[in-house]
Amino acid sequence: MGLQCFFGGTTIQTLRMAVIPASSSSRFIFGKPLSKTLTLNSLSRRCSSINYLKKPPFTLLIKAFSSTAEQTAPSTESVENRSVVKPQWKAAIDFKWIRDNKDAVALNIKNRNSNANLELVLELYEKMLAVQKEVERLRGERNVVANKMKGKLEPLERQKLVKEGKNLKDGLITLEEDLLKLSDELQQEAQCIPNMTHPDVPIGEEDCSTMRKMVGSPHEFSFPVKDHLQLGKELDLFEFDAAAEVSGSKFYYLKNEAVMLEMALVNWTLSEVMKRGFTPLTTPELVRSSVVEKCGFQPRGENTQVYTVEGSDQCLIGTAEIPVGGIHMDSILAESMLPLKYVAFSHCFRTEAGAAGTATRGLYRVHQFSKVEMFILCQPEESESYHEELIKIEEDLFSSLGLHYKTIDMASGDLGAPAYRKFDVEAWMPGLGRYGEISSASNCTDYQSRRLGIRYRPSESSTNPKKGKGKLAPTKFVHTLNATACAIPRMIICLLENYQQKDGSVVIPVPLRPFIGGLERIAPKFPQDE
């Protein structure tokens, strides 16, 4: 179950950013920064208009571009007694690639229903390049003056040079202050641009998505089918009313065999995925808001899915993808370490803003749930094959449980900002009388790694053999992928509704029985009316 770009926002207050163009070796470009001011309210997104465009073209300064994404604590440093707010974190955005591929980027923005302002980004970038050129000229003049002062000079000549040097220095200080603001705005606007899209992704809204595979067929029942709510009540598996009093709507208690079923699903899923070479993790469930943003999650419209902690910079996670993505943040990995494959268990928290109606009843859409998530970091040329591997693992898991499902190649208009391509799995839920999403698998290419600062260094064997010893190969950004192995509440819906029996019991699928103490069925605890 992907978060689909419902996360975090950007600004409640403007966050100062710094521009870091990246190398032109990658074609993927990225998201948007998070405010350093948090409230319990859902974060809202804003791509603000830029006032700096109204200033004269040479009143701003930028220092030499860097291609490194890095994180720093917010701080204020004095530049000749003037305060400059340093950015909280930086994303390595390839502005040159954006400019050189303007038409493709513009079409991608349109196809993905993004409100990114490409023209503004390009205008800010061109202004920055022009200012950079002017600054270099002024610095050159200042160096000339400094060199002249090293020689023997007449007092009047030295006094003249001192005054000229001071004027140049003051002018550069002013430009530095102004351009820091401009570079912040450029970074903020550029981060509205979504990732590029795989050429095979269908173009359009969700209804344009195409089916990749259909597995199985709907179960046939010789008796009236019950939904999971009715089954849960008769089998004494859930408690929604008490949870609503304790926590609010869309919370629940699991009871009796439902608790055992959750544990069995988690342990079975972990064991199956670990057989494929994945390292198991449990993760923090509170993360810094900047990490949420670095993973590229943004809200659509006014709705958001993130719970924030008032008075702190922390958020509750909506998926383990976020803390797992952060585990190698600001790292340079050895090529020999890749791929890194993780399978993480966590609780997840989502506001489900705007969700209502019969389609969200019971366990289908809740504020807190358990989930097992897969996450891969790999070399760029391998990410498409690992994407196929992830969806294959999901399909194998669901097939082994005997579910009827379809795998869908999601259309461009339904992709979240980080996803280059996304496959969803929808399973048949007979009690609800429809298919429901139970999983997704996304290839995010280097969208997240550019923001999280995760690189790898190619080994010597994969670099130019003519290079001299001691010269390290340049680093590259890893690609990241994520996929849901098991979203517990929706899997419980599928199992209860598909394996219900005429006598009111529910059969436990064979693969789960060793993980649930050998239990073969959940039987009614009270006499059933004929």
C-alpha positions as a printed NumPy array, in Angstrom:
array([[  0.   ,   0.   ,   0.   ],
       [  1.952,   2.987,  -1.184],
       [  1.608,   6.378,   0.435],
       [  1.187,   7.861,  -3.035],
       [  2.728,  11.202,  -2.27 ],
       [  0.269,  12.074,   0.45 ],
       [  3.03 ,  12.938,   2.876],
       [  4.153,  16.044,   4.294],
       [  3.862,  19.123,   2.671],
       [  6.033,  21.658,   2.294],
       [  5.778,  24.827,   3.95 ],
       [  3.852,  26.138,   6.84 ],
       [  6.676,  28.608,   7.18 ],
       [  9.344,  29.136,   4.516],
       [ 12.403,  26.952,   4.973],
       [ 15.731,  28.345,   3.807],
       [ 17.32 ,  26.095,   1.196],
       [ 20.579,  26.13 ,  -0.731],
       [ 21.037,  25.224,  -4.361],
       [ 23.114,  22.19 ,  -5.175],
       [ 23.088,  21.249,  -8.843],
       [ 23.959,  17.608,  -9.36 ],
       [ 26.021,  15.886, -11.973],
       [ 24.42 ,  15.427, -15.352],
       [ 24.809,  11.663, -15.173],
       [ 21.275,  11.141, -13.855],
       [ 17.962,  11.972, -15.451],
       [ 15.766,  12.042, -12.403],
       [ 14.756,  15.12 , -10.492],
       [ 12.989,  15.695,  -7.318],
       [ 10.538,  16.818,  -4.619],
       [ 10.165,  19.674,  -2.149],
       [ 11.405,  20.784,   1.301],
       [  9.563,  20.712,   4.593],
       [  8.902,  23.576,   6.936],
       [ 10.875,  23.614,  10.144],
       [  7.684,  24.696,  11.896],
       [  5.325,  21.842,  12.72 ],
       [  1.882,  21.644,  14.244],
       [ -0.546,  18.855,  14.96 ],
       [ -2.513,  19.979,  11.952],
       [ -1.856,  18.264,   8.648],
       [  0.936,  19.831,   6.644],
       [ -0.095,  21.859,   3.638],
       [  1.867,  22.41 ,   0.485],
       [  2.621,  25.68 ,  -1.164],
       [  4.734,  26.619,  -4.111],
       [  5.064,  30.317,  -3.471],
       [  5.716,  33.076,  -5.964],
       [  9.209,  34.521,  -5.985],
       [  9.802,  38.149,  -5.143],
       [ 13.466,  38.044,  -6.038],
       [ 12.669,  38.164,  -9.735],
       [ 11.733,  41.809,  -9.263],
       [ 15.257,  42.705,  -8.144],
       [ 17.961,  43.972, -10.532],
       [ 19.761,  41.078, -12.207],
       [ 23.087,  41.553, -10.476],
       [ 22.091,  42.064,  -6.853],
       [ 22.562,  38.409,  -5.915],
       [ 25.446,  35.998,  -5.419],
       [ 25.917,  32.258,  -5.449],
       [ 28.989,  30.333,  -4.429],
       [ 30.377,  27.532,  -6.561],
       [ 27.888,  24.76 ,  -7.233],
       [ 28.269,  21.481,  -5.374],
       [ 26.681,  18.181,  -6.331],
       [ 26.579,  16.807,  -2.8  ],
       [ 23.338,  16.406,  -0.893],
       [ 23.933,  17.01 ,   2.792],
       [ 22.12 ,  17.728,   6.026],
       [ 22.978,  20.398,   8.536],
       [ 21.307,  21.64 ,  11.661],
       [ 19.543,  24.987,  11.212],
       [ 21.919,  27.703,  12.278],
       [ 22.685,  31.353,  11.808],
       [ 26.15 ,  32.595,  10.956],
       [ 27.361,  36.155,  10.764],
       [ 28.768,  37.471,   7.507],
       [ 30.445,  40.744,   8.34 ],
       [ 27.889,  41.379,  11.113],
       [ 24.953,  40.371,   8.878],
       [ 22.779,  37.328,   9.719],
       [ 22.353,  34.601,   7.148],
       [ 20.103,  31.615,   7.882],
       [ 21.769,  28.387,   6.788],
       [ 19.559,  25.759,   5.141],
       [ 18.421,  22.745,   7.136],
       [ 19.109,  20.311,   4.305],
       [ 19.943,  20.291,   0.631],
       [ 18.817,  18.235,  -2.329],
       [ 21.14 ,  17.532,  -5.232],
       [ 18.987,  18.698,  -8.126],
       [ 20.366,  18.595, -11.651],
       [ 19.26 ,  22.009, -12.891],
       [ 21.311,  21.746, -16.055],
       [ 19.536,  18.509, -17.003],
       [ 16.177,  20.127, -16.34 ],
       [ 17.095,  23.071, -18.572],
       [ 18.501,  20.892, -21.346],
       [ 15.415,  18.643, -21.299],
       [ 12.818,  21.346, -20.775],
       [ 10.193,  19.908, -23.155],
       [ 10.37 ,  16.409, -21.671],
       [ 10.182,  17.754, -18.134],
       [  7.227,  19.988, -18.992],
       [  5.333,  17.085, -20.566],
       [  6.086,  14.904, -17.551],
       [  4.737,  17.585, -15.195],
       [  1.547,  17.732, -17.257],
       [  1.122,  13.955, -17.443],
       [  1.509,  13.626, -13.673],
       [ -0.904,  16.446, -12.815],
       [  1.84 ,  18.292, -10.961],
       [  1.569,  21.999, -10.219],
       [  5.337,  22.504, -10.414],
       [  6.278,  25.82 , -12.057],
       [  8.956,  24.825, -14.547],
       [  9.183,  28.254, -16.186],
       [  9.884,  29.848, -12.826],
       [ 12.552,  27.269, -12.031],
       [ 14.307,  27.91 , -15.338],
       [ 14.05 ,  31.668, -14.938],
       [ 15.595,  31.504, -11.468],
       [ 18.318,  29.178, -12.689],
       [ 19.302,  31.412, -15.619],
       [ 19.397,  34.418, -13.34 ],
       [ 21.613,  32.498, -10.96 ],
       [ 24.056,  31.6  , -13.72 ],
       [ 24.227,  35.221, -14.795],
       [ 24.831,  36.366, -11.228],
       [ 27.482,  33.701, -10.766],
       [ 29.332,  35.071, -13.779],
       [ 29.151,  38.615, -12.424],
       [ 30.375,  37.521,  -9.014],
       [ 33.361,  35.749, -10.523],
       [ 34.223,  38.948, -12.354],
       [ 34.062,  40.97 ,  -9.133],
       [ 36.124,  38.414,  -7.281],
       [ 38.708,  38.577, -10.013],
       [ 38.914,  42.356,  -9.619],
       [ 39.263,  41.967,  -5.844],
       [ 42.139,  39.518,  -6.326],
       [ 43.876,  41.934,  -8.68 ],
       [ 43.613,  44.676,  -6.065],
       [ 44.92 ,  42.361,  -3.35 ],
       [ 47.94 ,  41.383,  -5.484],
       [ 48.76 ,  45.03 ,  -6.229],
       [ 48.828,  45.783,  -2.516],
       [ 51.576,  43.197,  -1.968],
       [ 54.098,  45.411,  -3.754],
       [ 55.716,  48.701,  -2.825],
       [ 53.211,  51.527,  -3.244],
       [ 53.   ,  55.215,  -2.642],
       [ 50.756,  56.057,   0.344],
       [ 48.095,  57.671,  -1.849],
       [ 48.057,  54.713,  -4.229],
       [ 47.775,  52.244,  -1.324],
       [ 44.948,  54.264,   0.199],
       [ 43.139,  54.209,  -3.14 ],
       [ 43.532,  50.433,  -3.433],
       [ 42.351,  49.906,   0.153],
       [ 39.205,  51.868,  -0.585],
       [ 38.614,  49.997,  -3.848],
       [ 39.094,  46.642,  -2.109],
       [ 36.688,  47.583,   0.653],
       [ 34.039,  48.618,  -1.871],
       [ 34.414,  45.319,  -3.723],
       [ 34.219,  43.36 ,  -0.473],
       [ 31.098,  45.182,   0.706],
       [ 29.447,  44.676,  -2.646],
       [ 30.118,  40.932,  -2.551],
       [ 28.772,  40.627,   1.005],
       [ 25.508,  42.246,  -0.038],
       [ 25.253,  40.021,  -3.066],
       [ 25.927,  36.913,  -0.972],
       [ 23.061,  37.709,   1.369],
       [ 20.607,  38.341,  -1.438],
       [ 21.574,  35.358,  -3.507],
       [ 21.264,  32.997,  -0.565],
       [ 17.583,  33.936,  -0.523],
       [ 17.314,  33.432,  -4.273],
       [ 19.019,  30.046,  -4.11 ],
       [ 16.596,  28.999,  -1.376],
       [ 13.656,  29.868,  -3.601],
       [ 15.147,  28.051,  -6.579],
       [ 15.644,  24.9  ,  -4.507],
       [ 12.131,  25.12 ,  -3.139],
       [ 10.518,  25.587,  -6.532],
       [ 12.626,  22.923,  -8.233],
       [ 11.672,  20.394,  -5.589],
       [  8.052,  20.651,  -6.731],
       [  9.077,  18.863,  -9.918],
       [  8.18 ,  15.145,  -9.797],
       [ 10.411,  12.281, -10.84 ],
       [ 10.505,  11.424, -14.514],
       [  8.24 ,   8.59 , -15.686],
       [  9.037,   5.19 , -17.179],
       [  8.222,   5.223, -20.93 ],
       [  5.883,   2.222, -20.558],
       [  3.692,   3.854, -17.896],
       [  0.173,   4.516, -19.275],
       [ -0.619,   8.216, -19.531],
       [ -3.737,   9.548, -17.841],
       [ -5.74 ,   9.246, -14.644],
       [ -6.206,   6.11 , -12.534],
       [ -8.793,   4.666, -14.913],
       [ -6.085,   4.601, -17.61 ],
       [ -3.993,   2.159, -15.581],
       [ -3.432,  -1.181, -17.322],
       [ -3.636,  -4.71 , -15.94 ],
       [ -0.371,  -6.692, -16.049],
       [ -1.682,  -9.941, -14.626],
       [ -4.816, -11.595, -13.282],
       [ -4.348, -14.53 , -10.896],
       [ -7.101, -16.93 ,  -9.891],
       [-10.837, -16.31 ,  -9.883],
       [-13.355, -15.223,  -7.24 ],
       [-14.333, -17.836,  -4.675],
       [-17.781, -19.272,  -5.253],
       [-20.012, -19.561,  -2.203],
       [-23.167, -21.643,  -1.758],
       [-24.391, -19.368,   1.029],
       [-24.873, -15.629,   1.615],
       [-21.433, -13.995,   1.872],
       [-20.592, -11.927,   4.948],
       [-18.15 ,  -9.048,   5.063],
       [-15.262,  -8.933,   7.544],
       [-17.2  ,  -6.697,   9.923],
       [-19.965,  -9.238,  10.36 ],
       [-17.512, -12.117,  10.544],
       [-15.418, -10.251,  13.095],
       [-18.453,  -9.612,  15.256],
       [-19.668, -13.215,  15.157],
       [-16.168, -14.612,  15.766],
       [-15.336, -11.979,  18.41 ],
       [-12.25 , -10.742,  16.571],
       [-12.591,  -6.927,  16.58 ],
       [-13.691,  -4.145,  18.859],
       [-14.411,  -0.887,  17.037],
       [-16.823,   0.852,  19.426],
       [-14.505,   0.789,  22.43 ],
       [-11.582,   1.891,  20.254],
       [-13.622,   4.851,  19.031],
       [-14.221,   5.885,  22.65 ],
       [-10.575,   5.417,  23.581],
       [ -8.858,   6.825,  20.482],
       [-11.458,   8.07 ,  17.985],
       [-12.952,   6.791,  14.768],
       [-10.957,   4.486,  12.471],
       [ -9.142,   2.833,  15.373],
       [ -9.733,  -0.754,  16.466],
       [ -8.808,  -3.538,  18.837],
       [ -7.919,  -6.973,  17.501],
       [ -9.079,  -9.82 ,  19.768],
       [ -8.607, -13.538,  20.191],
       [ -7.581, -15.333,  16.974],
       [ -7.263, -12.005,  15.112],
       [ -4.258, -11.169,  17.298],
       [ -2.709, -14.543,  16.556],
       [ -3.486, -14.067,  12.858],
       [ -1.677, -10.726,  12.805],
       [  1.401, -12.229,  14.431],
       [  1.284, -15.205,  12.075],
       [  1.076, -12.957,   9.01 ],
       [  4.032, -10.882,  10.198],
       [  6.234, -13.864,  11.027],
       [  5.295, -15.82 ,   7.914],
       [  5.934, -12.811,   5.665],
       [  9.282, -12.05 ,   7.299],
       [ 10.413, -15.654,   6.989],
       [  9.394, -15.868,   3.326],
       [ 11.046, -12.583,   2.345],
       [ 14.198, -13.346,   4.321],
       [ 14.582, -16.478,   2.174],
       [ 15.039, -14.071,  -0.765],
       [ 18.065, -12.457,   0.887],
       [ 16.414,  -9.562,   2.725],
       [ 17.727,  -8.336,   6.087],
       [ 14.962,  -7.975,   8.706],
       [ 14.477,  -4.695,  10.545],
       [ 12.186,  -3.101,  13.048],
       [ 12.218,   0.675,  12.679],
       [ 11.634,   3.856,  14.655],
       [  8.045,   4.99 ,  14.25 ],
       [  8.816,   8.635,  14.951],
       [ 11.124,  10.31 ,  12.426],
       [ 12.358,  13.809,  11.801],
       [ 10.065,  15.751,   9.504],
       [ 13.011,  16.448,   7.199],
       [ 13.402,  12.708,   6.551],
       [  9.729,  12.501,   5.525],
       [ 10.363,  15.279,   3.029],
       [ 13.614,  13.776,   1.798],
       [ 11.713,  10.624,   0.882],
       [  9.649,  12.903,  -1.363],
       [  6.184,  12.666,   0.121],
       [  3.91 ,  15.642,  -0.496],
       [  0.168,  16.14 ,  -0.084],
       [ -2.253,  16.352,  -2.962],
       [ -4.535,  19.316,  -2.65 ],
       [ -5.388,  20.165,   0.924],
       [ -5.388,  16.607,   2.267],
       [ -2.386,  15.079,   3.942],
       [ -1.674,  11.735,   5.546],
       [  0.954,  12.673,   8.113],
       [  0.579,  13.017,  11.861],
       [  3.008,  15.568,  13.258],
       [  4.115,  16.04 ,  16.856],
       [  3.437,  19.511,  18.148],
       [  6.435,  21.286,  19.602],
       [  8.959,  19.027,  17.859],
       [ 10.311,  18.316,  14.379],
       [  9.042,  14.729,  14.453],
       [  6.297,  12.872,  12.582],
       [  4.681,   9.466,  12.942],
       [  5.584,   7.277,   9.991],
       [  2.97 ,   6.261,   7.435],
       [  5.221,   3.506,   6.071],
       [  8.521,   1.872,   7.062],
       [  9.864,   3.109,   3.733],
       [ 10.717,   6.394,   5.453],
       [ 12.913,   5.196,   8.357],
       [ 14.457,   2.467,   6.186],
       [ 15.252,   5.061,   3.528],
       [ 16.983,   7.126,   6.196],
       [ 19.153,   4.34 ,   7.592],
       [ 21.944,   5.126,   5.08 ],
       [ 21.268,   8.862,   4.865],
       [ 24.338,  10.98 ,   4.027],
       [ 26.437,   7.891,   3.289],
       [ 28.797,   6.755,   0.559],
       [ 28.442,   3.003,   0.152],
       [ 30.94 ,   0.648,  -1.417],
       [ 29.716,  -0.86 ,  -4.679],
       [ 30.323,  -4.315,  -3.175],
       [ 27.626,  -3.609,  -0.564],
       [ 24.919,  -3.28 ,  -3.206],
       [ 22.216,  -4.294,  -3.467],
       [ 21.043,  -3.693,   0.096],
       [ 17.73 ,  -5.477,   0.687],
       [ 15.666,  -4.843,   3.803],
       [ 12.342,  -6.172,   5.039],
       [ 10.972,  -4.03 ,   7.847],
       [  8.142,  -4.483,  10.302],
       [  6.525,  -1.35 ,  11.733],
       [  3.309,   0.207,  12.824],
       [  2.056,   2.886,  10.432],
       [ -0.044,   5.967,  11.093],
       [ -2.098,   7.892,   8.552],
       [ -4.654,  10.634,   8.964],
       [ -6.757,   9.295,   6.069],
       [ -7.995,  12.837,   5.574],
       [-11.159,  12.983,   3.515],
       [-11.715,   9.215,   3.634],
       [-15.34 ,   8.253,   4.27 ],
       [-18.107,   5.99 ,   3.02 ],
       [-18.764,   2.277,   2.753],
       [-15.541,   1.725,   0.785],
       [-13.538,   2.576,   3.918],
       [-15.563,   0.667,   6.517],
       [-14.029,  -1.598,   9.134],
       [-10.367,  -2.452,   8.743],
       [-10.029,  -1.241,   5.163],
       [ -8.92 ,   2.307,   5.964],
       [ -7.688,   2.956,   9.48 ],
       [ -5.396,   5.399,  11.273],
       [ -2.967,   2.805,  12.686],
       [ -1.925,  -0.559,  11.317],
       [  0.951,  -3.039,  11.107],
       [  2.84 ,  -3.553,   7.891],
       [  5.818,  -5.468,   6.53 ],
       [  7.695,  -3.408,   3.922],
       [ 10.478,  -4.322,   1.502],
       [ 13.139,  -1.77 ,   0.539],
       [ 16.077,  -2.053,  -1.861],
       [ 19.075,   0.194,  -2.552],
       [ 20.892,  -0.74 ,  -5.761],
       [ 22.951,   0.472,  -8.699],
       [ 20.983,   2.511, -11.271],
       [ 21.227,  -0.044, -14.065],
       [ 19.688,  -2.71 , -11.819],
       [ 16.618,  -0.931, -10.474],
       [ 14.188,  -2.075, -13.172],
       [ 15.098,  -5.73 , -12.643],
       [ 14.716,  -5.341,  -8.879],
       [ 11.343,  -3.714,  -9.431],
       [ 10.269,  -6.865, -11.228],
       [ 11.716,  -8.945,  -8.404],
       [  9.699,  -7.057,  -5.802],
       [  6.382,  -7.448,  -7.604],
       [  7.186, -11.138,  -8.165],
       [  7.739, -11.617,  -4.413],
       [  4.413,  -9.929,  -3.678],
       [  2.596, -12.068,  -6.223],
       [  4.176, -15.256,  -4.872],
       [  3.099, -14.389,  -1.331],
       [ -0.492, -13.632,  -2.294],
       [ -0.728, -16.675,  -4.559],
       [  0.489, -18.971,  -1.789],
       [ -2.393, -17.704,   0.359],
       [ -4.824, -18.596,  -2.412],
       [ -5.984, -15.053,  -3.107],
       [ -7.59 , -13.899,  -6.329],
       [ -5.88 , -10.678,  -7.382],
       [ -4.777,  -8.504, -10.276],
       [ -1.541,  -6.581, -10.756],
       [ -1.862,  -3.106, -12.244],
       [  0.641,  -0.8  , -13.968],
       [ -0.473,   2.516, -12.504],
       [ -1.111,   5.469, -14.819],
       [  0.976,   8.629, -14.713],
       [ -1.73 ,  10.692, -13.044],
       [ -1.827,   8.295, -10.094],
       [  1.915,   8.156,  -9.438],
       [  3.267,   9.877,  -6.385],
       [  6.071,  12.355,  -6.957],
       [  8.895,   9.908,  -6.08 ],
       [  7.769,   6.981,  -8.263],
       [  9.282,   6.386, -11.706],
       [  6.901,   3.454, -12.06 ],
       [  4.459,   1.755,  -9.673],
       [  2.681,  -1.588,  -9.71 ],
       [ -0.359,  -2.045,  -7.467],
       [ -1.896,  -5.339,  -6.41 ],
       [ -5.657,  -5.426,  -5.865],
       [ -7.235,  -8.499,  -4.276],
       [-10.854,  -9.634,  -4.475],
       [-12.758,  -9.025,  -1.237],
       [-16.057, -10.913,  -1.607],
       [-17.724,  -9.458,   1.471],
       [-17.069,  -5.932,   0.242],
       [-17.936,  -7.02 ,  -3.306],
       [-14.937,  -5.365,  -4.941],
       [-11.205,  -5.41 ,  -5.446],
       [ -9.138,  -3.577,  -2.859],
       [ -5.513,  -2.483,  -2.953],
       [ -3.354,  -4.684,  -0.752],
       [  0.104,  -3.786,  -2.005],
       [  2.212,  -1.611,  -4.263],
       [  5.776,  -1.744,  -5.557],
       [  7.569,   1.427,  -6.662],
       [ 10.841,   2.191,  -8.396],
       [ 11.89 ,   5.65 ,  -7.188],
       [ 15.194,   5.7  ,  -9.135],
       [ 17.465,   8.37 ,  -7.574],
       [ 14.627,  10.668,  -6.496],
       [ 15.005,   9.797,  -2.816],
       [ 18.762,   9.188,  -2.787],
       [ 19.461,  12.687,  -4.106],
       [ 17.524,  14.112,  -1.19 ],
       [ 18.763,  11.642,   1.414],
       [ 22.353,  11.928,   0.202],
       [ 22.888,   8.197,  -0.443],
       [ 25.678,   7.46 ,  -2.917],
       [ 27.951,   4.593,  -3.782],
       [ 31.497,   4.53 ,  -5.082],
       [ 32.095,   2.238,  -8.071],
       [ 34.848,  -0.319,  -7.635],
       [ 38.147,   0.011,  -9.508],
       [ 37.207,  -2.785, -11.904],
       [ 34.191,  -0.834, -13.138],
       [ 36.093,   2.413, -13.705],
       [ 38.646,   3.52 , -16.268],
       [ 41.625,   1.121, -15.984],
       [ 43.962,   3.879, -17.193],
       [ 43.358,   5.909, -14.054],
       [ 46.301,   6.126, -11.768],
       [ 46.356,   4.367,  -8.431],
       [ 45.014,   6.356,  -5.523],
       [ 42.404,   8.146,  -7.61 ],
       [ 38.945,   7.264,  -6.38 ],
       [ 36.105,   6.799,  -8.829],
       [ 33.421,   9.52 ,  -8.624],
       [ 30.398,   8.614,  -6.552],
       [ 26.945,   7.946,  -7.99 ],
       [ 23.483,   8.056,  -6.48 ],
       [ 21.89 ,   4.717,  -5.646],
       [ 18.381,   3.859,  -6.796],
       [ 15.74 ,   3.043,  -4.192],
       [ 12.701,   0.79 ,  -4.453],
       [  9.945,  -0.112,  -2.006],
       [  7.117,  -2.634,  -1.909],
       [  4.509,  -3.807,   0.582],
       [  4.97 ,  -7.43 ,   1.551],
       [  1.964,  -7.514,   3.878],
       [ -0.426,  -4.791,   5.058],
       [ -2.017,  -6.595,   7.975],
       [ -5.578,  -5.171,   8.195],
       [ -6.331,  -5.601,   4.508],
       [ -4.795,  -9.049,   4.488],
       [ -7.07 ,  -9.988,   7.406],
       [-10.042,  -8.711,   5.363],
       [ -9.005, -10.903,   2.421],
       [ -8.505, -14.013,   4.53 ],
       [-11.715, -13.707,   6.54 ],
       [-13.908, -12.947,   3.553],
       [-12.367, -15.459,   1.128],
       [-12.062, -18.352,   3.587],
       [-15.427, -18.037,   5.358],
       [-17.494, -21.212,   5.674],
       [-21.21 , -21.921,   5.757],
       [-21.071, -22.755,   9.485],
       [-19.666, -19.288,  10.239],
       [-16.085, -20.424,  10.713],
       [-13.031, -19.221,   8.784],
       [-10.366, -21.624,   7.512],
       [ -6.717, -20.648,   8.078],
       [ -4.621, -21.005,   4.883],
       [ -2.138, -23.864,   5.14 ],
       [  1.07 , -21.704,   4.916],
       [  0.016, -19.738,   8.008],
       [ -0.835, -22.685,  10.247],
       [  2.715, -23.338,  11.541],
       [  2.837, -19.671,  12.578],
       [ -0.481, -19.711,  14.429],
       [  0.092, -22.731,  16.615],
       [ -1.322, -25.216,  14.128],
       [ -4.791, -23.638,  14.226],
       [ -6.791, -24.769,  11.184],
       [ -9.913, -22.646,  11.547],
       [-11.462, -19.865,  13.587],
       [-14.738, -21.178,  14.965],
       [-17.747, -19.202,  16.229],
       [-17.753, -18.699,  19.978],
       [-21.508, -18.342,  20.239],
       [-24.35 , -20.462,  18.838],
       [-25.208, -19.398,  15.274],
       [-28.777, -18.927,  14.139],
       [-29.77 , -21.321,  11.366]])
